[in-house]
PDB file of N, CA, C and O in Angstrom:
ATOM      1  N   MET A   1     128.645 127.397  74.336  1.00  0.00           N
ATOM      2  CA  MET A   1     129.679 127.432  75.349  1.00  0.00           C
ATOM      3  C   MET A   1     131.034 127.240  74.691  1.00  0.00           C
ATOM      4  O   MET A   1     131.153 126.514  73.719  1.00  0.00           O
ATOM      5  N   THR A   2     132.010 127.846  75.296  1.00  0.00           N
ATOM      6  CA  THR A   2     133.363 127.691  74.780  1.00  0.00           C
ATOM      7  C   THR A   2     133.930 126.346  75.237  1.00  0.00           C
ATOM      8  O   THR A   2     133.402 125.707  76.155  1.00  0.00           O
ATOM      9  N   SER A   3     135.004 125.938  74.602  1.00  0.00           N
ATOM     10  CA  SER A   3     135.617 124.666  74.984  1.00  0.00           C
ATOM     11  C   SER A   3     136.158 124.732  76.418  1.00  0.00           C
ATOM     12  O   SER A   3     136.110 123.743  77.151  1.00  0.00           O
ATOM     13  N   LYS A   4     136.634 125.891  76.826  1.00  0.00           N
ATOM     14  CA  LYS A   4     137.136 126.044  78.197  1.00  0.00           C
ATOM     15  C   LYS A   4     136.001 125.898  79.209  1.00  0.00           C
ATOM     16  O   LYS A   4     136.173 125.280  80.263  1.00  0.00           O
ATOM     17  N   GLU A   5     134.838 126.452  78.893  1.00  0.00           N
ATOM     18  CA  GLU A   5     133.679 126.319  79.778  1.00  0.00           C
ATOM     19  C   GLU A   5     133.230 124.865  79.868  1.00  0.00           C
ATOM     20  O   GLU A   5     132.877 124.383  80.946  1.00  0.00           O
ATOM     21  N   LEU A   6     133.251 124.176  78.739  1.00  0.00           N
ATOM     22  CA  LEU A   6     132.873 122.755  78.751  1.00  0.00           C
ATOM     23  C   LEU A   6     133.852 121.927  79.577  1.00  0.00           C
ATOM     24  O   LEU A   6     133.445 120.992  80.278  1.00  0.00           O
ATOM     25  N   LEU A   7     135.132 122.258  79.506  1.00  0.00           N
ATOM     26  CA  LEU A   7     136.118 121.559  80.331  1.00  0.00           C
ATOM     27  C   LEU A   7     135.866 121.812  81.813  1.00  0.00           C
ATOM     28  O   LEU A   7     135.968 120.894  82.638  1.00  0.00           O
ATOM     29  N   TYR A   8     135.515 123.039  82.151  1.00  0.00           N
ATOM     30  CA  TYR A   8     135.210 123.375  83.537  1.00  0.00           C
ATOM     31  C   TYR A   8     134.004 122.577  84.023  1.00  0.00           C
ATOM     32  O   TYR A   8     134.025 122.013  85.120  1.00  0.00           O
ATOM     33  N   ILE A   9     132.971 122.511  83.205  1.00  0.00           N
ATOM     34  CA  ILE A   9     131.770 121.759  83.584  1.00  0.00           C
ATOM     35  C   ILE A   9     132.100 120.278  83.736  1.00  0.00           C
ATOM     36  O   ILE A   9     131.646 119.614  84.668  1.00  0.00           O
ATOM     37  N   GLY A  10     132.925 119.760  82.832  1.00  0.00           N
ATOM     38  CA  GLY A  10     133.343 118.356  82.941  1.00  0.00           C
ATOM     39  C   GLY A  10     134.102 118.093  84.228  1.00  0.00           C
ATOM     40  O   GLY A  10     133.881 117.079  84.903  1.00  0.00           O
ATOM     41  N   ASP A  11     134.992 119.009  84.597  1.00  0.00           N
ATOM     42  CA  ASP A  11     135.728 118.878  85.856  1.00  0.00           C
ATOM     43  C   ASP A  11     134.778 118.931  87.053  1.00  0.00           C
ATOM     44  O   ASP A  11     134.906 118.148  87.995  1.00  0.00           O
ATOM     45  N   ALA A  12     133.847 119.865  87.016  1.00  0.00           N
ATOM     46  CA  ALA A  12     132.888 120.008  88.115  1.00  0.00           C
ATOM     47  C   ALA A  12     132.046 118.740  88.263  1.00  0.00           C
ATOM     48  O   ALA A  12     131.802 118.274  89.384  1.00  0.00           O
ATOM     49  N   LEU A  13     131.621 118.163  87.145  1.00  0.00           N
ATOM     50  CA  LEU A  13     130.861 116.914  87.194  1.00  0.00           C
ATOM     51  C   LEU A  13     131.696 115.793  87.811  1.00  0.00           C
ATOM     52  O   LEU A  13     131.204 115.001  88.621  1.00  0.00           O
ATOM     53  N   GLY A  14     132.951 115.722  87.419  1.00  0.00           N
ATOM     54  CA  GLY A  14     133.838 114.703  87.966  1.00  0.00           C
ATOM     55  C   GLY A  14     134.025 114.854  89.470  1.00  0.00           C
ATOM     56  O   GLY A  14     133.996 113.862  90.211  1.00  0.00           O
ATOM     57  N   HIS A  15     134.184 116.089  89.927  1.00  0.00           N
ATOM     58  CA  HIS A  15     134.346 116.333  91.363  1.00  0.00           C
ATOM     59  C   HIS A  15     133.079 115.945  92.125  1.00  0.00           C
ATOM     60  O   HIS A  15     133.156 115.292  93.172  1.00  0.00           O
ATOM     61  N   GLU A  16     131.939 116.345  91.613  1.00  0.00           N
ATOM     62  CA  GLU A  16     130.685 116.032  92.297  1.00  0.00           C
ATOM     63  C   GLU A  16     130.427 114.527  92.324  1.00  0.00           C
ATOM     64  O   GLU A  16     129.948 113.993  93.326  1.00  0.00           O
ATOM     65  N   LYS A  17     130.749 113.848  91.245  1.00  0.00           N
ATOM     66  CA  LYS A  17     130.574 112.388  91.222  1.00  0.00           C
ATOM     67  C   LYS A  17     131.482 111.735  92.265  1.00  0.00           C
ATOM     68  O   LYS A  17     131.072 110.808  92.966  1.00  0.00           O
ATOM     69  N   TYR A  18     132.715 112.225  92.386  1.00  0.00           N
ATOM     70  CA  TYR A  18     133.648 111.708  93.379  1.00  0.00           C
ATOM     71  C   TYR A  18     133.105 111.931  94.795  1.00  0.00           C
ATOM     72  O   TYR A  18     133.091 111.013  95.624  1.00  0.00           O
ATOM     73  N   PHE A  19     132.657 113.177  95.090  1.00  0.00           N
ATOM     74  CA  PHE A  19     132.126 113.486  96.411  1.00  0.00           C
ATOM     75  C   PHE A  19     130.899 112.636  96.715  1.00  0.00           C
ATOM     76  O   PHE A  19     130.734 112.148  97.834  1.00  0.00           O
ATOM     77  N   LEU A  20     130.022 112.478  95.727  1.00  0.00           N
ATOM     78  CA  LEU A  20     128.817 111.671  95.891  1.00  0.00           C
ATOM     79  C   LEU A  20     129.196 110.235  96.254  1.00  0.00           C
ATOM     80  O   LEU A  20     128.652 109.656  97.196  1.00  0.00           O
ATOM     81  N   THR A  21     130.134 109.667  95.527  1.00  0.00           N
ATOM     82  CA  THR A  21     130.561 108.293  95.772  1.00  0.00           C
ATOM     83  C   THR A  21     131.176 108.142  97.159  1.00  0.00           C
ATOM     84  O   THR A  21     130.864 107.195  97.890  1.00  0.00           O
ATOM     85  N   LYS A  22     132.056 109.062  97.525  1.00  0.00           N
ATOM     86  CA  LYS A  22     132.724 108.980  98.832  1.00  0.00           C
ATOM     87  C   LYS A  22     131.731 109.147  99.980  1.00  0.00           C
ATOM     88  O   LYS A  22     131.824 108.447 100.995  1.00  0.00           O
ATOM     89  N   CYS A  23     130.791 110.063  99.855  1.00  0.00           N
ATOM     90  CA  CYS A  23     129.785 110.249 100.903  1.00  0.00           C
ATOM     91  C   CYS A  23     128.909 109.009 101.043  1.00  0.00           C
ATOM     92  O   CYS A  23     128.591 108.590 102.160  1.00  0.00           O
ATOM     93  N   ARG A  24     128.531 108.404  99.919  1.00  0.00           N
ATOM     94  CA  ARG A  24     127.711 107.192  99.958  1.00  0.00           C
ATOM     95  C   ARG A  24     128.486 106.049 100.620  1.00  0.00           C
ATOM     96  O   ARG A  24     127.943 105.333 101.466  1.00  0.00           O
ATOM     97  N   GLU A  25     129.755 105.879 100.234  1.00  0.00           N
ATOM     98  CA  GLU A  25     130.581 104.833 100.844  1.00  0.00           C
ATOM     99  C   GLU A  25     130.714 105.054 102.352  1.00  0.00           C
ATOM    100  O   GLU A  25     130.626 104.102 103.137  1.00  0.00           O
ATOM    101  N   LEU A  26     130.926 106.297 102.746  1.00  0.00           N
ATOM    102  CA  LEU A  26     131.063 106.609 104.160  1.00  0.00           C
ATOM    103  C   LEU A  26     129.775 106.308 104.913  1.00  0.00           C
ATOM    104  O   LEU A  26     129.810 105.712 105.993  1.00  0.00           O
ATOM    105  N   SER A  27     128.643 106.680 104.345  1.00  0.00           N
ATOM    106  CA  SER A  27     127.369 106.441 105.033  1.00  0.00           C
ATOM    107  C   SER A  27     127.118 104.950 105.222  1.00  0.00           C
ATOM    108  O   SER A  27     126.496 104.549 106.208  1.00  0.00           O
ATOM    109  N   GLU A  28     127.609 104.121 104.314  1.00  0.00           N
ATOM    110  CA  GLU A  28     127.443 102.672 104.440  1.00  0.00           C
ATOM    111  C   GLU A  28     128.357 102.086 105.509  1.00  0.00           C
ATOM    112  O   GLU A  28     128.067 101.024 106.060  1.00  0.00           O
ATOM    113  N   GLN A  29     129.447 102.766 105.822  1.00  0.00           N
ATOM    114  CA  GLN A  29     130.420 102.249 106.787  1.00  0.00           C
ATOM    115  C   GLN A  29     130.177 102.732 108.215  1.00  0.00           C
ATOM    116  O   GLN A  29     130.641 102.101 109.165  1.00  0.00           O
ATOM    117  N   LEU A  30     129.466 103.823 108.360  1.00  0.00           N
ATOM    118  CA  LEU A  30     129.262 104.398 109.691  1.00  0.00           C
ATOM    119  C   LEU A  30     128.249 103.597 110.499  1.00  0.00           C
ATOM    120  O   LEU A  30     127.240 103.138 109.964  1.00  0.00           O
ATOM    121  N   SER A  31     128.517 103.451 111.792  1.00  0.00           N
ATOM    122  CA  SER A  31     127.566 102.749 112.660  1.00  0.00           C
ATOM    123  C   SER A  31     126.721 103.732 113.471  1.00  0.00           C
ATOM    124  O   SER A  31     125.616 103.391 113.886  1.00  0.00           O
ATOM    125  N   ASP A  32     127.218 104.934 113.671  1.00  0.00           N
ATOM    126  CA  ASP A  32     126.466 105.947 114.415  1.00  0.00           C
ATOM    127  C   ASP A  32     125.332 106.468 113.535  1.00  0.00           C
ATOM    128  O   ASP A  32     125.578 106.993 112.451  1.00  0.00           O
ATOM    129  N   PRO A  33     124.093 106.329 113.986  1.00  0.00           N
ATOM    130  CA  PRO A  33     122.943 106.734 113.157  1.00  0.00           C
ATOM    131  C   PRO A  33     122.947 108.204 112.744  1.00  0.00           C
ATOM    132  O   PRO A  33     122.596 108.530 111.610  1.00  0.00           O
ATOM    133  N   SER A  34     123.347 109.095 113.649  1.00  0.00           N
ATOM    134  CA  SER A  34     123.313 110.517 113.293  1.00  0.00           C
ATOM    135  C   SER A  34     124.399 110.849 112.268  1.00  0.00           C
ATOM    136  O   SER A  34     124.161 111.647 111.356  1.00  0.00           O
ATOM    137  N   LEU A  35     125.561 110.240 112.387  1.00  0.00           N
ATOM    138  CA  LEU A  35     126.609 110.457 111.387  1.00  0.00           C
ATOM    139  C   LEU A  35     126.224 109.827 110.051  1.00  0.00           C
ATOM    140  O   LEU A  35     126.496 110.396 108.993  1.00  0.00           O
ATOM    141  N   ARG A  36     125.601 108.665 110.101  1.00  0.00           N
ATOM    142  CA  ARG A  36     125.137 108.009 108.875  1.00  0.00           C
ATOM    143  C   ARG A  36     124.106 108.888 108.165  1.00  0.00           C
ATOM    144  O   ARG A  36     124.131 109.041 106.948  1.00  0.00           O
ATOM    145  N   GLU A  37     123.213 109.484 108.951  1.00  0.00           N
ATOM    146  CA  GLU A  37     122.203 110.378 108.379  1.00  0.00           C
ATOM    147  C   GLU A  37     122.853 111.616 107.753  1.00  0.00           C
ATOM    148  O   GLU A  37     122.457 112.057 106.675  1.00  0.00           O
ATOM    149  N   LEU A  38     123.859 112.167 108.430  1.00  0.00           N
ATOM    150  CA  LEU A  38     124.572 113.327 107.903  1.00  0.00           C
ATOM    151  C   LEU A  38     125.265 112.984 106.581  1.00  0.00           C
ATOM    152  O   LEU A  38     125.160 113.732 105.606  1.00  0.00           O
ATOM    153  N   ALA A  39     125.951 111.851 106.536  1.00  0.00           N
ATOM    154  CA  ALA A  39     126.620 111.432 105.301  1.00  0.00           C
ATOM    155  C   ALA A  39     125.595 111.174 104.197  1.00  0.00           C
ATOM    156  O   ALA A  39     125.827 111.501 103.033  1.00  0.00           O
ATOM    157  N   GLY A  40     124.449 110.617 104.549  1.00  0.00           N
ATOM    158  CA  GLY A  40     123.384 110.402 103.567  1.00  0.00           C
ATOM    159  C   GLY A  40     122.854 111.715 103.027  1.00  0.00           C
ATOM    160  O   GLY A  40     122.565 111.844 101.832  1.00  0.00           O
ATOM    161  N   SER A  41     122.729 112.695 103.912  1.00  0.00           N
ATOM    162  CA  SER A  41     122.273 114.023 103.500  1.00  0.00           C
ATOM    163  C   SER A  41     123.284 114.673 102.555  1.00  0.00           C
ATOM    164  O   SER A  41     122.911 115.303 101.556  1.00  0.00           O
ATOM    165  N   MET A  42     124.559 114.510 102.867  1.00  0.00           N
ATOM    166  CA  MET A  42     125.606 115.058 101.994  1.00  0.00           C
ATOM    167  C   MET A  42     125.605 114.352 100.643  1.00  0.00           C
ATOM    168  O   MET A  42     125.810 114.994  99.609  1.00  0.00           O
ATOM    169  N   THR A  43     125.333 113.053 100.650  1.00  0.00           N
ATOM    170  CA  THR A  43     125.230 112.301  99.393  1.00  0.00           C
ATOM    171  C   THR A  43     124.138 112.893  98.522  1.00  0.00           C
ATOM    172  O   THR A  43     124.338 113.134  97.330  1.00  0.00           O
ATOM    173  N   GLU A  44     122.989 113.141  99.125  1.00  0.00           N
ATOM    174  CA  GLU A  44     121.866 113.696  98.370  1.00  0.00           C
ATOM    175  C   GLU A  44     122.177 115.101  97.864  1.00  0.00           C
ATOM    176  O   GLU A  44     121.813 115.456  96.740  1.00  0.00           O
ATOM    177  N   SER A  45     122.852 115.904  98.665  1.00  0.00           N
ATOM    178  CA  SER A  45     123.230 117.253  98.234  1.00  0.00           C
ATOM    179  C   SER A  45     124.133 117.200  97.007  1.00  0.00           C
ATOM    180  O   SER A  45     123.936 117.956  96.049  1.00  0.00           O
ATOM    181  N   HIS A  46     125.111 116.311  97.032  1.00  0.00           N
ATOM    182  CA  HIS A  46     126.021 116.199  95.888  1.00  0.00           C
ATOM    183  C   HIS A  46     125.307 115.610  94.666  1.00  0.00           C
ATOM    184  O   HIS A  46     125.615 115.971  93.534  1.00  0.00           O
ATOM    185  N   ARG A  47     124.325 114.745  94.891  1.00  0.00           N
ATOM    186  CA  ARG A  47     123.531 114.210  93.773  1.00  0.00           C
ATOM    187  C   ARG A  47     122.747 115.341  93.098  1.00  0.00           C
ATOM    188  O   ARG A  47     122.678 115.422  91.872  1.00  0.00           O
ATOM    189  N   GLN A  48     122.192 116.234  93.906  1.00  0.00           N
ATOM    190  CA  GLN A  48     121.435 117.360  93.361  1.00  0.00           C
ATOM    191  C   GLN A  48     122.346 118.325  92.610  1.00  0.00           C
ATOM    192  O   GLN A  48     121.988 118.800  91.526  1.00  0.00           O
ATOM    193  N   ILE A  49     123.510 118.612  93.169  1.00  0.00           N
ATOM    194  CA  ILE A  49     124.464 119.507  92.505  1.00  0.00           C
ATOM    195  C   ILE A  49     124.905 118.895  91.181  1.00  0.00           C
ATOM    196  O   ILE A  49     124.965 119.591  90.147  1.00  0.00           O
ATOM    197  N   PHE A  50     125.199 117.593  91.173  1.00  0.00           N
ATOM    198  CA  PHE A  50     125.581 116.902  89.957  1.00  0.00           C
ATOM    199  C   PHE A  50     124.481 117.054  88.903  1.00  0.00           C
ATOM    200  O   PHE A  50     124.763 117.387  87.738  1.00  0.00           O
ATOM    201  N   SER A  51     123.241 116.832  89.311  1.00  0.00           N
ATOM    202  CA  SER A  51     122.117 116.932  88.370  1.00  0.00           C
ATOM    203  C   SER A  51     121.966 118.340  87.818  1.00  0.00           C
ATOM    204  O   SER A  51     121.672 118.520  86.631  1.00  0.00           O
ATOM    205  N   GLU A  52     122.156 119.341  88.666  1.00  0.00           N
ATOM    206  CA  GLU A  52     122.039 120.732  88.212  1.00  0.00           C
ATOM    207  C   GLU A  52     123.125 121.076  87.211  1.00  0.00           C
ATOM    208  O   GLU A  52     122.872 121.739  86.203  1.00  0.00           O
ATOM    209  N   ILE A  53     124.349 120.641  87.497  1.00  0.00           N
ATOM    210  CA  ILE A  53     125.447 120.910  86.570  1.00  0.00           C
ATOM    211  C   ILE A  53     125.211 120.170  85.257  1.00  0.00           C
ATOM    212  O   ILE A  53     125.378 120.733  84.173  1.00  0.00           O
ATOM    213  N   TYR A  54     124.788 118.917  85.359  1.00  0.00           N
ATOM    214  CA  TYR A  54     124.517 118.115  84.162  1.00  0.00           C
ATOM    215  C   TYR A  54     123.419 118.763  83.328  1.00  0.00           C
ATOM    216  O   TYR A  54     123.444 118.745  82.107  1.00  0.00           O
ATOM    217  N   GLY A  55     122.447 119.372  84.014  1.00  0.00           N
ATOM    218  CA  GLY A  55     121.359 120.050  83.331  1.00  0.00           C
ATOM    219  C   GLY A  55     121.816 121.225  82.484  1.00  0.00           C
ATOM    220  O   GLY A  55     121.132 121.610  81.520  1.00  0.00           O
ATOM    221  N   LEU A  56     122.950 121.793  82.817  1.00  0.00           N
ATOM    222  CA  LEU A  56     123.483 122.907  82.012  1.00  0.00           C
ATOM    223  C   LEU A  56     123.858 122.441  80.604  1.00  0.00           C
ATOM    224  O   LEU A  56     123.928 123.259  79.685  1.00  0.00           O
ATOM    225  N   LEU A  57     124.107 121.162  80.451  1.00  0.00           N
ATOM    226  CA  LEU A  57     124.526 120.636  79.150  1.00  0.00           C
ATOM    227  C   LEU A  57     123.362 120.358  78.216  1.00  0.00           C
ATOM    228  O   LEU A  57     123.556 120.135  77.035  1.00  0.00           O
ATOM    229  N   SER A  58     122.129 120.350  78.745  1.00  0.00           N
ATOM    230  CA  SER A  58     120.985 120.063  77.869  1.00  0.00           C
ATOM    231  C   SER A  58     120.379 121.305  77.276  1.00  0.00           C
ATOM    232  O   SER A  58     120.541 122.368  77.619  1.00  0.00           O
TER     233      SER A  58
END
């Protein structure tokens, strides 16, 4: 991979980690069960995307 591609992957990982963290924090703060479930689902989606992107580096 080129250095530019590696920078892009690093940025993408950073964004996904941020989204994952924010979704998890939100799910912990919500009192409505359906919204909490939605935020939890989004957390898991971002965790999977993070793992897939990270897998490109191996």
